[in-house]
Amino acid sequence: MSKPIYVLNGPNLNLLGTREPEIYGKATLDDVRALCEARAQSLGRSVVFRQSNHEGQLIDWVQEARTEASALVINPAGYGHTSIALLDALKAVDIPVVECHLSNPAAREAFRHHTYVSLAAAGLVSGFGAKSYELAIEAAAGLSA
Ligand code: CA2
């Protein structure tokens, strides 16, 4: 049995489904969790799904994933654009990292065009709402055993 795919979510994603549905969709984070679990199960895999508003907590989970996960899907939210510390943690993992965004940051404000996380990611899925997560799980499963 493979180790789980860790799905980590950054700041403010706990508010998903409550505001800005035109950008982020109507699904709540619990809906996204259910989609990830179902997609992983269909691929014979499992997920550990977590969200934190705290940079250090996310870094602790990335470090945990080094030994406990087969692959890592991360929506770093705002920290993707700012956090060198998160990038450093991601660069220290040997498992595949897939970056995931609900919206398409490249089509939004200029400050969203760059993410540090991309420097440590095998690839990026963005712009498909909750479906981005399903595609990211698929990619992560395909890159890991
Ligand atoms: O599109 C994404 O998934 C983002 O990672 C979401 C981040 C944003 O800073 C990135 O540029 C792109 C924002 C997450 C905040 O999510 C909210 C959802 C609903 C209501 C309020 C915030």
Tab-separated table of N, CA, C and O in Angstrom, residues 1 16 19 28 32 37 48 65 69 79 82 87 90 95-97 112 120 132-133 136:
chain	number	residue	atom	x	y	z
A	1	MET	N	0.854	-1.205	0.000
A	1	MET	CA	0.000	0.000	0.000
A	1	MET	C	0.883	1.245	0.000
A	1	MET	O	1.792	1.372	0.829
A	16	LEU	N	-13.125	29.212	1.662
A	16	LEU	CA	-13.603	28.833	0.324
A	16	LEU	C	-15.115	28.576	0.344
A	16	LEU	O	-15.637	27.936	1.260
A	19	ARG	N	-16.893	33.491	-0.084
A	19	ARG	CA	-16.672	34.791	-0.727
A	19	ARG	C	-16.028	34.568	-2.093
A	19	ARG	O	-15.439	33.525	-2.343
A	28	THR	N	-16.842	24.407	-1.072
A	28	THR	CA	-16.164	24.673	0.202
A	28	THR	C	-14.902	23.808	0.259
A	28	THR	O	-14.714	22.888	-0.551
A	32	VAL	N	-13.876	20.186	-1.498
A	32	VAL	CA	-12.607	19.895	-2.194
A	32	VAL	C	-11.953	18.657	-1.578
A	32	VAL	O	-11.437	17.788	-2.297
A	37	GLU	N	-10.408	12.967	-1.968
A	37	GLU	CA	-10.470	11.606	-1.427
A	37	GLU	C	-11.031	10.639	-2.474
A	37	GLU	O	-10.509	9.532	-2.649
A	48	VAL	N	-3.980	12.669	2.694
A	48	VAL	CA	-4.024	13.389	3.976
A	48	VAL	C	-4.243	14.841	3.590
A	48	VAL	O	-3.428	15.421	2.864
A	65	ALA	N	5.872	15.385	5.472
A	65	ALA	CA	5.620	14.682	4.205
A	65	ALA	C	6.883	14.006	3.672
A	65	ALA	O	6.795	13.015	2.935
A	69	ALA	N	4.715	10.744	3.247
A	69	ALA	CA	3.893	10.864	2.037
A	69	ALA	C	4.607	10.272	0.833
A	69	ALA	O	5.844	10.198	0.784
A	79	TYR	N	0.968	32.475	0.394
A	79	TYR	CA	2.384	32.189	0.722
A	79	TYR	C	3.193	31.765	-0.498
A	79	TYR	O	4.412	31.876	-0.495
A	82	THR	N	5.083	34.718	-1.617
A	82	THR	CA	5.928	35.456	-0.654
A	82	THR	C	6.965	34.614	0.076
A	82	THR	O	7.949	35.170	0.571
A	87	LEU	N	9.439	27.582	0.251
A	87	LEU	CA	10.224	27.038	-0.868
A	87	LEU	C	11.383	26.192	-0.349
A	87	LEU	O	11.627	25.081	-0.837
A	90	LEU	N	10.151	22.891	0.751
A	90	LEU	CA	9.749	22.053	-0.391
A	90	LEU	C	10.964	21.502	-1.132
A	90	LEU	O	10.947	20.372	-1.632
A	95	ILE	N	10.122	13.669	-2.578
A	95	ILE	CA	8.921	13.177	-3.267
A	95	ILE	C	8.417	14.238	-4.260
A	95	ILE	O	8.746	15.420	-4.108
A	96	PRO	N	7.624	13.816	-5.268
A	96	PRO	CA	7.101	14.793	-6.231
A	96	PRO	C	6.177	15.821	-5.575
A	96	PRO	O	5.351	15.475	-4.725
A	97	VAL	N	6.349	17.057	-5.994
A	97	VAL	CA	5.511	18.164	-5.508
A	97	VAL	C	4.708	18.700	-6.698
A	97	VAL	O	5.279	18.991	-7.758
A	112	ARG	N	0.629	38.216	-8.529
A	112	ARG	CA	0.334	36.769	-8.439
A	112	ARG	C	1.047	35.958	-9.523
A	112	ARG	O	0.932	34.739	-9.577
A	120	ALA	N	10.093	24.537	-6.873
A	120	ALA	CA	10.290	23.207	-6.283
A	120	ALA	C	9.282	22.189	-6.806
A	120	ALA	O	9.287	21.031	-6.380
A	132	SER	N	-8.992	21.554	-10.360
A	132	SER	CA	-7.519	21.638	-10.323
A	132	SER	C	-6.953	20.610	-9.342
A	132	SER	O	-5.907	20.007	-9.594
A	133	TYR	N	-7.654	20.441	-8.217
A	133	TYR	CA	-7.166	19.499	-7.206
A	133	TYR	C	-7.225	18.063	-7.719
A	133	TYR	O	-6.316	17.269	-7.481
A	136	ALA	N	-4.472	17.588	-10.042
A	136	ALA	CA	-3.196	17.563	-9.314
A	136	ALA	C	-2.978	16.209	-8.634
A	136	ALA	O	-1.863	15.677	-8.624
